[in-house]
Amino acid sequence: MAQRLIVIGGDAAGMAAASQARRRRDKRDLEIVAFERGHFTSYSACGIPYWVSGLVSDRDQLVARDPETFRTDFDIDVRLRHEVTAIDLDRREVVASDLERGGEVRERFDTLMYATGAVPIKPDWAHTDVDGVFGMQTLDDGAALIDWLEADPKPRRAVVVGGGYIGVEMAEALIQHGLTVTLVEQAEQPMSTVDPDMAELVVDAMRGLGITIRPGLSVTGLDERDGRVSAVVTAEGPIPADVVVLGLGVRPNVALAQAAGLPIGPSGAVRVDRRMRVPGVEDVWAAGDCVESLHRVSGMPVHIPLGTHANKQGRVAGINIGGGYATFAGVIGTAVTKVCELEVGRTGLRERDARAAGFDFVSVITQSTNRAGYYPGARFMSVKLIAEKPSGRLLGAQIVGWSEAAKRIDTLAVALWNGMTVDDMTALDLGYAPPYAPVWDPVLIAARKAVDALGTTGR
């Protein structure tokens, strides 16, 4: 009798695990059933703002592999619109509700892959039947918002609540639709993923697009007219809105795990080991936005929900489930985004992270150009480095700038991953030609300034 793998969650981590397990074990040896409560598998949620804006013309362009591909090419029994509601570890069963036809099914498992992802943070005031309020987590969410924007009466005023990656990207997308956009952020500024001095550059670019920023302000409710949203309510008065988009971030989806008694780590996500096994529970694995990871710089468990991590973790889990051996090495939180043509990148620790982890450090900011200054199209970028005292070890980096700025964070991420000092970095042999970089690349200029700030030119 074939062993049975049950996968809970049909997006990046779950289907990466299922695919890797299948590559190592055929269907006579391992039966794979994947439950997904939505309508799609393996899609890019990160691409939704660009679909809403019109840069991506078709929803299906965001789908990496559709359910039928998994069924025919991988012999994976994908069951869409099935929501797992319970895990019985004693009976080795999952219980799932059929969201289309009704009723429930019970399926046994020998091995369980928990890949439930994350759920959007939704305040009490957003739990409402008022039309025109949208989360932005799934392709269905994107489709619903596009329908609202294109329906009559067409909305004219938008409020985005929350200034993280999704909030900032959605604000830009709504500007592309010709709406008047206000972004409300409870913190003192949007883009808390970078330090305040770098975030201010992003805020300036957003204002340049015509986006109104309302920092330090909490939304407490909604006003409605004829069942449609008409304003968001704040302590400083109502802000008119014909459409409201929530961009308040996400939290790990651990409700099923907690109910089943799976261990939850200090970050609030499922605890796993380096092979993506759930400790203390036989043949249960987890990966993706529902698990915590080791931060390679701080040494602390963290929850950083990114598609890059989810795909890698799912691959590691699937290799191990299939009988191979693989480990997940941890994270450093590298991420990039853009606001209009302004590019933003970060990796490692921010200043407040470094303080919380107990590091003594210096931080420096430099401004330089992406190309030789005389070459047409040269534009400025700001690079910030955070380095440990007295060793000079790189702890974190941030970049905000125009053309060709964001992907330079990858150079800094590699240096950070490998424990390099800023002194080491000044000698990096980076590519040079006037159309692509000045003689001293912005990364090298920042490293030199950090060395100067440390007052040392050697280890």
Tab-separated table of C-alpha atoms in Angstrom:
chain	number	residue	atom	x	y	z
A	1	MET	CA	0.000	0.000	0.000
A	2	ALA	CA	1.390	3.414	-0.997
A	3	GLN	CA	2.284	5.906	1.683
A	4	ARG	CA	0.131	9.036	1.684
A	5	LEU	CA	1.306	12.646	1.906
A	6	ILE	CA	-1.339	15.248	2.717
A	7	VAL	CA	-0.444	18.854	1.881
A	8	ILE	CA	-2.417	21.672	3.526
A	9	GLY	CA	-2.045	24.735	1.299
A	10	GLY	CA	-1.590	24.843	-2.468
A	11	ASP	CA	0.632	27.856	-2.938
A	12	ALA	CA	4.426	28.253	-2.993
A	13	ALA	CA	5.632	26.183	-0.044
A	14	GLY	CA	3.016	23.444	-0.236
A	15	MET	CA	3.297	22.755	-3.945
A	16	ALA	CA	7.099	23.090	-3.945
A	17	ALA	CA	7.180	20.386	-1.271
A	18	ALA	CA	4.710	18.193	-3.136
A	19	SER	CA	6.638	18.537	-6.418
A	20	GLN	CA	10.002	17.727	-4.862
A	21	ALA	CA	8.577	14.706	-3.050
A	22	ARG	CA	7.050	13.467	-6.305
A	23	ARG	CA	10.347	13.802	-8.170
A	24	ARG	CA	11.864	11.331	-5.724
A	25	ARG	CA	8.970	8.917	-5.237
A	26	ASP	CA	6.449	7.797	-7.848
A	27	LYS	CA	2.727	7.403	-7.285
A	28	ARG	CA	2.990	3.649	-6.599
A	29	ASP	CA	5.141	4.475	-3.582
A	30	LEU	CA	3.700	7.831	-2.483
A	31	GLU	CA	0.195	9.173	-2.993
A	32	ILE	CA	-0.008	12.974	-2.690
A	33	VAL	CA	-3.202	14.892	-1.935
A	34	ALA	CA	-3.094	18.699	-1.717
A	35	PHE	CA	-5.939	20.721	-0.225
A	36	GLU	CA	-6.321	24.376	-1.242
A	37	ARG	CA	-9.226	26.516	-0.071
A	38	GLY	CA	-8.865	29.003	-2.959
A	39	HIS	CA	-9.282	28.728	-6.718
A	40	PHE	CA	-5.590	28.666	-7.700
A	41	THR	CA	-2.282	26.953	-7.022
A	42	SER	CA	1.272	28.320	-7.111
A	43	TYR	CA	0.539	31.957	-7.887
A	44	SER	CA	2.375	35.210	-7.203
A	45	ALA	CA	0.553	37.250	-4.588
A	46	CYS	CA	3.411	39.763	-4.886
A	47	GLY	CA	2.293	40.469	-8.446
A	48	ILE	CA	-1.260	41.483	-7.537
A	49	PRO	CA	-0.542	45.254	-7.275
A	50	TYR	CA	0.931	45.196	-10.780
A	51	TRP	CA	-2.121	43.363	-12.108
A	52	VAL	CA	-4.400	45.905	-10.438
A	53	SER	CA	-2.369	48.773	-11.897
A	54	GLY	CA	-2.569	47.298	-15.415
A	55	LEU	CA	1.159	46.605	-15.811
A	56	VAL	CA	0.253	42.898	-15.837
A	57	SER	CA	-2.622	42.472	-18.248
A	58	ASP	CA	-3.937	39.043	-17.330
A	59	ARG	CA	-4.493	37.250	-14.032
A	60	ASP	CA	-3.199	33.947	-15.396
A	61	GLN	CA	0.227	35.507	-15.953
A	62	LEU	CA	0.617	35.387	-12.156
A	63	VAL	CA	0.007	31.622	-11.991
A	64	ALA	CA	3.235	29.620	-12.131
A	65	ARG	CA	1.557	26.176	-12.343
A	66	ASP	CA	-2.156	25.550	-12.552
A	67	PRO	CA	-3.913	22.652	-10.773
A	68	GLU	CA	-4.238	20.600	-13.946
A	69	THR	CA	-0.481	20.690	-14.489
A	70	PHE	CA	0.074	19.273	-11.017
A	71	ARG	CA	-2.553	16.586	-11.643
A	72	THR	CA	-1.333	15.445	-15.052
A	73	ASP	CA	2.427	16.050	-14.892
A	74	PHE	CA	3.048	15.317	-11.213
A	75	ASP	CA	0.276	12.865	-10.255
A	76	ILE	CA	-0.757	15.148	-7.382
A	77	ASP	CA	-4.423	15.040	-6.400
A	78	VAL	CA	-5.128	18.782	-6.067
A	79	ARG	CA	-8.468	19.567	-4.425
A	80	LEU	CA	-9.399	23.204	-4.847
A	81	ARG	CA	-12.023	24.923	-2.706
A	82	HIS	CA	-11.356	22.482	0.133
A	83	GLU	CA	-10.520	24.041	3.486
A	84	VAL	CA	-8.872	21.834	6.082
A	85	THR	CA	-10.646	22.473	9.366
A	86	ALA	CA	-8.963	19.975	11.698
A	87	ILE	CA	-5.850	17.830	12.067
A	88	ASP	CA	-6.169	14.643	14.131
A	89	LEU	CA	-2.637	13.518	14.927
A	90	ASP	CA	-3.806	10.459	16.888
A	91	ARG	CA	-5.901	9.100	14.019
A	92	ARG	CA	-3.505	10.506	11.405
A	93	GLU	CA	-6.356	12.234	9.601
A	94	VAL	CA	-7.305	15.663	8.315
A	95	VAL	CA	-10.868	16.941	8.070
A	96	ALA	CA	-11.687	19.257	5.148
A	97	SER	CA	-14.824	21.195	4.180
A	98	ASP	CA	-15.891	21.232	0.545
A	99	LEU	CA	-16.560	24.936	0.009
A	100	GLU	CA	-18.343	24.417	-3.324
A	101	ARG	CA	-20.592	21.400	-2.816
A	102	GLY	CA	-20.827	21.389	0.966
A	103	GLY	CA	-20.096	18.556	3.361
A	104	GLU	CA	-16.762	17.398	4.645
A	105	VAL	CA	-14.192	14.734	3.884
A	106	ARG	CA	-11.711	12.856	6.056
A	107	GLU	CA	-8.409	11.738	4.624
A	108	ARG	CA	-5.713	9.684	6.300
A	109	PHE	CA	-2.054	10.587	6.086
A	110	ASP	CA	1.271	8.985	6.800
A	111	THR	CA	3.099	12.286	6.283
A	112	LEU	CA	1.668	15.787	6.706
A	113	MET	CA	2.911	18.975	5.069
A	114	TYR	CA	1.611	22.101	6.840
A	115	ALA	CA	1.804	25.075	4.456
A	116	THR	CA	-1.115	27.288	5.398
A	117	GLY	CA	0.707	30.549	4.702
A	118	ALA	CA	-0.245	33.786	6.402
A	119	VAL	CA	-3.507	35.643	6.906
A	120	PRO	CA	-3.955	39.400	6.567
A	121	ILE	CA	-4.204	41.478	9.710
A	122	LYS	CA	-7.761	42.729	9.828
A	123	PRO	CA	-8.873	45.078	12.622
A	124	ASP	CA	-12.314	44.824	14.166
A	125	TRP	CA	-13.638	47.789	12.222
A	126	ALA	CA	-12.832	46.026	8.922
A	127	HIS	CA	-15.064	43.029	9.727
A	128	THR	CA	-18.034	44.534	7.948
A	129	ASP	CA	-20.595	43.907	5.234
A	130	VAL	CA	-19.984	47.361	3.772
A	131	ASP	CA	-19.047	47.114	0.081
A	132	GLY	CA	-15.832	48.631	-1.204
A	133	VAL	CA	-13.396	47.369	1.454
A	134	PHE	CA	-10.709	44.999	0.192
A	135	GLY	CA	-7.878	42.927	1.568
A	136	MET	CA	-5.114	42.069	-0.884
A	137	GLN	CA	-3.941	38.511	-0.199
A	138	THR	CA	-5.215	36.306	-3.019
A	139	LEU	CA	-5.974	36.476	-6.738
A	140	ASP	CA	-9.660	36.507	-5.829
A	141	ASP	CA	-9.003	39.679	-3.794
A	142	GLY	CA	-7.314	41.298	-6.782
A	143	ALA	CA	-10.155	40.343	-9.107
A	144	ALA	CA	-12.764	41.746	-6.713
A	145	LEU	CA	-10.929	45.076	-6.450
A	146	ILE	CA	-10.527	45.371	-10.244
A	147	ASP	CA	-14.249	44.705	-10.690
A	148	TRP	CA	-15.032	47.442	-8.144
A	149	LEU	CA	-12.731	49.941	-9.846
A	150	GLU	CA	-14.303	49.284	-13.244
A	151	ALA	CA	-17.953	49.179	-12.150
A	152	ASP	CA	-20.402	52.083	-12.088
A	153	PRO	CA	-20.396	54.339	-10.223
A	154	LYS	CA	-16.640	54.450	-10.641
A	155	PRO	CA	-14.791	55.277	-7.420
A	156	ARG	CA	-12.880	58.559	-7.337
A	157	ARG	CA	-11.297	58.547	-3.863
A	158	ALA	CA	-9.236	55.733	-2.334
A	159	VAL	CA	-7.833	55.239	1.134
A	160	VAL	CA	-5.068	52.692	1.713
A	161	VAL	CA	-4.730	51.684	5.355
A	162	GLY	CA	-1.187	50.580	6.187
A	163	GLY	CA	2.153	51.599	4.708
A	164	GLY	CA	4.092	48.350	4.290
A	165	TYR	CA	5.059	46.823	0.951
A	166	ILE	CA	1.505	45.998	-0.139
A	167	GLY	CA	0.090	49.307	1.068
A	168	VAL	CA	2.708	51.366	-0.761
A	169	GLU	CA	2.433	49.292	-3.945
A	170	MET	CA	-1.368	49.441	-3.895
A	171	ALA	CA	-1.334	53.204	-3.407
A	172	GLU	CA	0.693	53.516	-6.594
A	173	ALA	CA	-1.603	51.071	-8.410
A	174	LEU	CA	-4.661	53.132	-7.489
A	175	ILE	CA	-2.980	56.319	-8.698
A	176	GLN	CA	-2.570	54.558	-12.067
A	177	HIS	CA	-6.374	54.207	-12.135
A	178	GLY	CA	-6.743	57.973	-11.782
A	179	LEU	CA	-8.012	57.941	-8.208
A	180	THR	CA	-7.204	60.466	-5.518
A	181	VAL	CA	-5.260	58.377	-2.988
A	182	THR	CA	-4.641	58.853	0.729
A	183	LEU	CA	-2.402	56.466	2.646
A	184	VAL	CA	-3.064	56.244	6.390
A	185	GLU	CA	-0.310	54.786	8.574
A	186	GLN	CA	-0.495	54.311	12.339
A	187	ALA	CA	3.293	54.610	12.705
A	188	GLU	CA	5.144	57.874	12.221
A	189	GLN	CA	5.916	56.987	8.620
A	190	PRO	CA	5.270	54.329	5.964
A	191	MET	CA	7.880	51.720	4.958
A	192	SER	CA	8.950	50.652	8.437
A	193	THR	CA	10.987	47.890	6.785
A	194	VAL	CA	13.759	50.479	6.400
A	195	ASP	CA	15.071	53.054	8.863
A	196	PRO	CA	13.304	56.439	9.147
A	197	ASP	CA	16.030	58.367	7.328
A	198	MET	CA	15.676	56.070	4.300
A	199	ALA	CA	11.894	55.840	4.511
A	200	GLU	CA	11.687	59.622	4.233
A	201	LEU	CA	13.055	59.328	0.694
A	202	VAL	CA	10.205	56.930	-0.144
A	203	VAL	CA	7.629	59.274	1.383
A	204	ASP	CA	8.937	62.145	-0.755
A	205	ALA	CA	8.540	60.014	-3.890
A	206	MET	CA	4.991	59.022	-2.925
A	207	ARG	CA	4.026	62.634	-2.390
A	208	GLY	CA	5.562	63.384	-5.771
A	209	LEU	CA	3.074	60.930	-7.275
A	210	GLY	CA	0.224	62.867	-5.681
A	211	ILE	CA	-0.389	60.435	-2.815
A	212	THR	CA	-1.444	62.102	0.437
A	213	ILE	CA	0.359	60.584	3.444
A	214	ARG	CA	-1.339	60.672	6.868
A	215	PRO	CA	1.232	59.249	9.324
A	216	GLY	CA	0.664	58.710	13.057
A	217	LEU	CA	-3.046	58.196	12.488
A	218	SER	CA	-5.252	55.209	13.354
A	219	VAL	CA	-8.441	54.229	11.577
A	220	THR	CA	-11.225	53.453	14.041
A	221	GLY	CA	-14.189	52.773	11.792
A	222	LEU	CA	-16.018	53.207	8.499
A	223	ASP	CA	-18.835	55.411	7.316
A	224	GLU	CA	-21.186	54.068	4.664
A	225	ARG	CA	-23.943	55.264	2.394
A	226	ASP	CA	-26.421	52.827	0.854
A	227	GLY	CA	-24.233	49.883	1.832
A	228	ARG	CA	-21.085	51.324	0.188
A	229	VAL	CA	-18.100	52.753	2.011
A	230	SER	CA	-18.058	56.551	2.029
A	231	ALA	CA	-15.226	57.364	4.461
A	232	VAL	CA	-12.774	55.955	6.972
A	233	VAL	CA	-13.125	57.319	10.492
A	234	THR	CA	-10.071	58.607	12.367
A	235	ALA	CA	-9.386	60.627	15.514
A	236	GLU	CA	-8.745	63.619	13.256
A	237	GLY	CA	-12.037	63.255	11.431
A	238	PRO	CA	-13.354	61.241	8.473
A	239	ILE	CA	-11.382	60.789	5.265
A	240	PRO	CA	-13.700	60.411	2.239
A	241	ALA	CA	-13.312	57.114	0.389
A	242	ASP	CA	-15.141	55.259	-2.360
A	243	VAL	CA	-12.767	52.320	-1.976
A	244	VAL	CA	-10.614	51.172	0.962
A	245	VAL	CA	-7.643	48.807	0.612
A	246	LEU	CA	-6.126	47.142	3.671
A	247	GLY	CA	-2.355	46.887	3.733
A	248	LEU	CA	-1.772	46.200	7.419
A	249	GLY	CA	0.522	43.226	6.976
A	250	VAL	CA	0.003	39.558	7.775
A	251	ARG	CA	0.378	37.101	10.623
A	252	PRO	CA	1.245	33.391	10.395
A	253	ASN	CA	-1.782	31.159	9.839
A	254	VAL	CA	-1.335	28.834	12.803
A	255	ALA	CA	-4.896	28.227	14.010
A	256	LEU	CA	-4.960	24.610	12.795
A	257	ALA	CA	-1.470	23.985	14.137
A	258	GLN	CA	-2.345	25.311	17.581
A	259	ALA	CA	-5.546	23.283	17.726
A	260	ALA	CA	-3.594	20.136	16.828
A	261	GLY	CA	-0.921	20.834	19.456
A	262	LEU	CA	1.940	21.627	17.082
A	263	PRO	CA	4.670	23.756	18.704
A	264	ILE	CA	4.506	27.525	18.160
A	265	GLY	CA	7.730	29.497	18.437
A	266	PRO	CA	8.375	32.895	20.055
A	267	SER	CA	7.660	34.683	16.762
A	268	GLY	CA	4.108	33.311	16.787
A	269	ALA	CA	4.778	30.968	13.863
A	270	VAL	CA	5.167	27.177	13.727
A	271	ARG	CA	8.517	25.988	15.034
A	272	VAL	CA	10.585	23.820	12.673
A	273	ASP	CA	14.124	22.484	12.536
A	274	ARG	CA	16.628	23.060	9.720
A	275	ARG	CA	15.094	20.237	7.659
A	276	MET	CA	11.622	21.834	8.050
A	277	ARG	CA	10.407	19.094	10.405
A	278	VAL	CA	8.022	20.042	13.186
A	279	PRO	CA	9.900	18.890	16.316
A	280	GLY	CA	8.325	16.325	18.594
A	281	VAL	CA	5.734	15.196	16.028
A	282	GLU	CA	6.423	12.232	13.769
A	283	ASP	CA	6.300	12.821	9.997
A	284	VAL	CA	4.893	16.354	10.182
A	285	TRP	CA	6.634	19.067	8.201
A	286	ALA	CA	5.928	22.769	7.725
A	287	ALA	CA	7.166	25.577	5.478
A	288	GLY	CA	6.334	29.006	4.133
A	289	ASP	CA	4.694	32.036	5.683
A	290	CYS	CA	3.315	29.965	8.582
A	291	VAL	CA	6.743	29.035	10.024
A	292	GLU	CA	9.504	30.901	11.783
A	293	SER	CA	13.085	30.979	10.579
A	294	LEU	CA	16.496	31.593	12.087
A	295	HIS	CA	17.863	35.057	11.371
A	296	ARG	CA	21.508	34.516	10.455
A	297	VAL	CA	22.645	37.892	11.807
A	298	SER	CA	20.707	38.284	15.064
A	299	GLY	CA	20.547	34.549	15.784
A	300	MET	CA	16.885	34.998	16.763
A	301	PRO	CA	13.796	33.178	15.479
A	302	VAL	CA	11.834	35.496	13.197
A	303	HIS	CA	8.734	35.475	11.030
A	304	ILE	CA	9.546	37.054	7.648
A	305	PRO	CA	6.844	36.120	5.115
A	306	LEU	CA	8.408	36.254	1.659
A	307	GLY	CA	7.829	34.108	-1.410
A	308	THR	CA	11.571	33.528	-1.761
A	309	HIS	CA	11.692	31.864	1.646
A	310	ALA	CA	8.495	29.882	1.055
A	311	ASN	CA	9.751	28.345	-2.178
A	312	LYS	CA	13.132	27.406	-0.701
A	313	GLN	CA	11.611	25.970	2.469
A	314	GLY	CA	9.040	23.969	0.526
A	315	ARG	CA	11.786	22.566	-1.679
A	316	VAL	CA	13.834	21.533	1.370
A	317	ALA	CA	10.825	19.857	2.986
A	318	GLY	CA	9.933	18.010	-0.222
A	319	ILE	CA	13.463	16.691	-0.710
A	320	ASN	CA	13.449	15.323	2.822
A	321	ILE	CA	9.949	13.863	2.531
A	322	GLY	CA	11.064	12.168	-0.687
A	323	GLY	CA	13.971	10.463	1.059
A	324	GLY	CA	16.774	12.930	0.334
A	325	TYR	CA	18.595	15.266	2.671
A	326	ALA	CA	18.432	19.065	2.635
A	327	THR	CA	18.484	21.908	5.135
A	328	PHE	CA	17.267	25.501	5.154
A	329	ALA	CA	20.107	27.805	6.173
A	330	GLY	CA	18.059	30.696	7.568
A	331	VAL	CA	17.142	34.186	6.439
A	332	ILE	CA	18.506	37.705	6.445
A	333	GLY	CA	15.345	39.449	5.255
A	334	THR	CA	16.446	40.648	1.823
A	335	ALA	CA	13.611	42.400	-0.018
A	336	VAL	CA	13.065	44.954	-2.779
A	337	THR	CA	10.141	47.038	-3.994
A	338	LYS	CA	9.466	50.209	-5.947
A	339	VAL	CA	7.358	53.359	-5.774
A	340	CYS	CA	6.899	54.744	-9.290
A	341	GLU	CA	10.516	54.617	-10.533
A	342	LEU	CA	12.064	54.860	-7.055
A	343	GLU	CA	13.625	51.546	-6.024
A	344	VAL	CA	13.947	50.338	-2.431
A	345	GLY	CA	16.057	47.449	-1.133
A	346	ARG	CA	16.988	46.184	2.294
A	347	THR	CA	18.812	43.254	3.875
A	348	GLY	CA	19.820	42.267	7.396
A	349	LEU	CA	19.133	44.387	10.469
A	350	ARG	CA	17.750	47.899	10.723
A	351	GLU	CA	19.146	50.157	13.429
A	352	ARG	CA	16.366	49.243	15.859
A	353	ASP	CA	16.899	45.541	15.149
A	354	ALA	CA	20.615	45.881	15.858
A	355	ARG	CA	19.898	47.648	19.152
A	356	ALA	CA	17.353	45.011	20.155
A	357	ALA	CA	19.896	42.270	19.422
A	358	GLY	CA	22.482	43.984	21.637
A	359	PHE	CA	24.942	45.093	18.939
A	360	ASP	CA	27.185	48.132	19.235
A	361	PHE	CA	27.314	49.578	15.735
A	362	VAL	CA	27.935	52.463	13.395
A	363	SER	CA	25.711	53.451	10.495
A	364	VAL	CA	26.578	55.548	7.460
A	365	ILE	CA	24.688	56.880	4.447
A	366	THR	CA	26.309	57.760	1.135
A	367	GLN	CA	24.916	59.187	-2.063
A	368	SER	CA	26.392	58.298	-5.427
A	369	THR	CA	25.319	57.569	-8.991
A	370	ASN	CA	24.307	54.337	-10.680
A	371	ARG	CA	26.617	55.025	-13.652
A	372	ALA	CA	29.595	57.213	-14.437
A	373	GLY	CA	28.458	60.763	-13.763
A	374	TYR	CA	29.130	61.858	-17.348
A	375	TYR	CA	27.189	58.976	-18.907
A	376	PRO	CA	23.608	59.786	-20.019
A	377	GLY	CA	20.975	58.612	-17.567
A	378	ALA	CA	23.161	58.729	-14.453
A	379	ARG	CA	20.925	59.020	-11.376
A	380	PHE	CA	21.500	59.163	-7.654
A	381	MET	CA	20.995	56.494	-5.040
A	382	SER	CA	21.427	56.486	-1.267
A	383	VAL	CA	23.147	53.514	0.375
A	384	LYS	CA	23.041	52.900	4.117
A	385	LEU	CA	25.291	50.399	5.881
A	386	ILE	CA	25.138	49.249	9.492
A	387	ALA	CA	28.353	47.673	10.803
A	388	GLU	CA	29.277	46.102	14.126
A	389	LYS	CA	31.826	47.807	16.382
A	390	PRO	CA	34.691	47.165	16.611
A	391	SER	CA	34.834	44.197	14.209
A	392	GLY	CA	33.329	45.983	11.220
A	393	ARG	CA	31.089	43.030	10.373
A	394	LEU	CA	28.213	44.076	8.148
A	395	LEU	CA	24.894	43.858	10.036
A	396	GLY	CA	22.466	45.389	7.572
A	397	ALA	CA	22.065	47.520	4.477
A	398	GLN	CA	19.424	49.627	2.758
A	399	ILE	CA	19.300	51.268	-0.659
A	400	VAL	CA	16.870	53.863	-2.003
A	401	GLY	CA	17.392	55.305	-5.451
A	402	TRP	CA	16.420	55.450	-9.067
A	403	SER	CA	17.485	53.285	-11.983
A	404	GLU	CA	19.484	50.151	-11.119
A	405	ALA	CA	19.466	50.844	-7.374
A	406	ALA	CA	17.458	48.045	-5.774
A	407	LYS	CA	19.253	44.998	-7.151
A	408	ARG	CA	22.553	46.264	-5.781
A	409	ILE	CA	21.176	45.062	-2.454
A	410	ASP	CA	22.020	41.551	-3.673
A	411	THR	CA	25.741	42.326	-3.514
A	412	LEU	CA	25.283	43.477	0.063
A	413	ALA	CA	23.135	40.452	0.888
A	414	VAL	CA	25.879	38.087	-0.284
A	415	ALA	CA	28.449	39.970	1.809
A	416	LEU	CA	26.132	39.830	4.812
A	417	TRP	CA	25.335	36.132	4.309
A	418	ASN	CA	29.025	35.312	4.359
A	419	GLY	CA	29.904	37.401	7.403
A	420	MET	CA	32.084	39.925	5.586
A	421	THR	CA	33.378	43.086	7.213
A	422	VAL	CA	33.023	46.456	5.558
A	423	ASP	CA	36.810	46.467	5.234
A	424	ASP	CA	36.587	43.189	3.281
A	425	MET	CA	33.948	44.770	1.080
A	426	THR	CA	36.130	47.695	-0.019
A	427	ALA	CA	38.198	45.183	-1.996
A	428	LEU	CA	35.287	43.493	-3.792
A	429	ASP	CA	35.997	43.085	-7.507
A	430	LEU	CA	32.747	44.505	-8.885
A	431	GLY	CA	31.999	45.114	-12.545
A	432	TYR	CA	32.762	48.510	-14.031
A	433	ALA	CA	31.846	50.228	-17.269
A	434	PRO	CA	30.460	53.778	-17.588
A	435	PRO	CA	26.951	52.625	-18.686
A	436	TYR	CA	26.623	50.375	-15.613
A	437	ALA	CA	28.633	51.806	-12.716
A	438	PRO	CA	31.140	54.464	-11.753
A	439	VAL	CA	34.723	53.383	-11.082
A	440	TRP	CA	33.816	53.254	-7.408
A	441	ASP	CA	30.475	51.448	-7.274
A	442	PRO	CA	27.955	52.837	-4.732
A	443	VAL	CA	28.435	49.664	-2.658
A	444	LEU	CA	32.196	50.269	-2.466
A	445	ILE	CA	31.764	53.957	-1.605
A	446	ALA	CA	29.443	53.038	1.270
A	447	ALA	CA	31.868	50.382	2.527
A	448	ARG	CA	34.737	52.886	2.532
A	449	LYS	CA	32.681	55.388	4.516
A	450	ALA	CA	31.771	52.701	7.050
A	451	VAL	CA	35.451	51.822	7.468
A	452	ASP	CA	36.186	55.499	8.110
A	453	ALA	CA	33.382	55.658	10.680
A	454	LEU	CA	34.829	52.665	12.483
A	455	GLY	CA	38.247	54.304	12.531
A	456	THR	CA	39.993	51.199	11.252
A	457	THR	CA	41.348	49.894	7.973
A	458	GLY	CA	41.859	46.349	9.084
A	459	ARG	CA	40.384	43.607	11.184
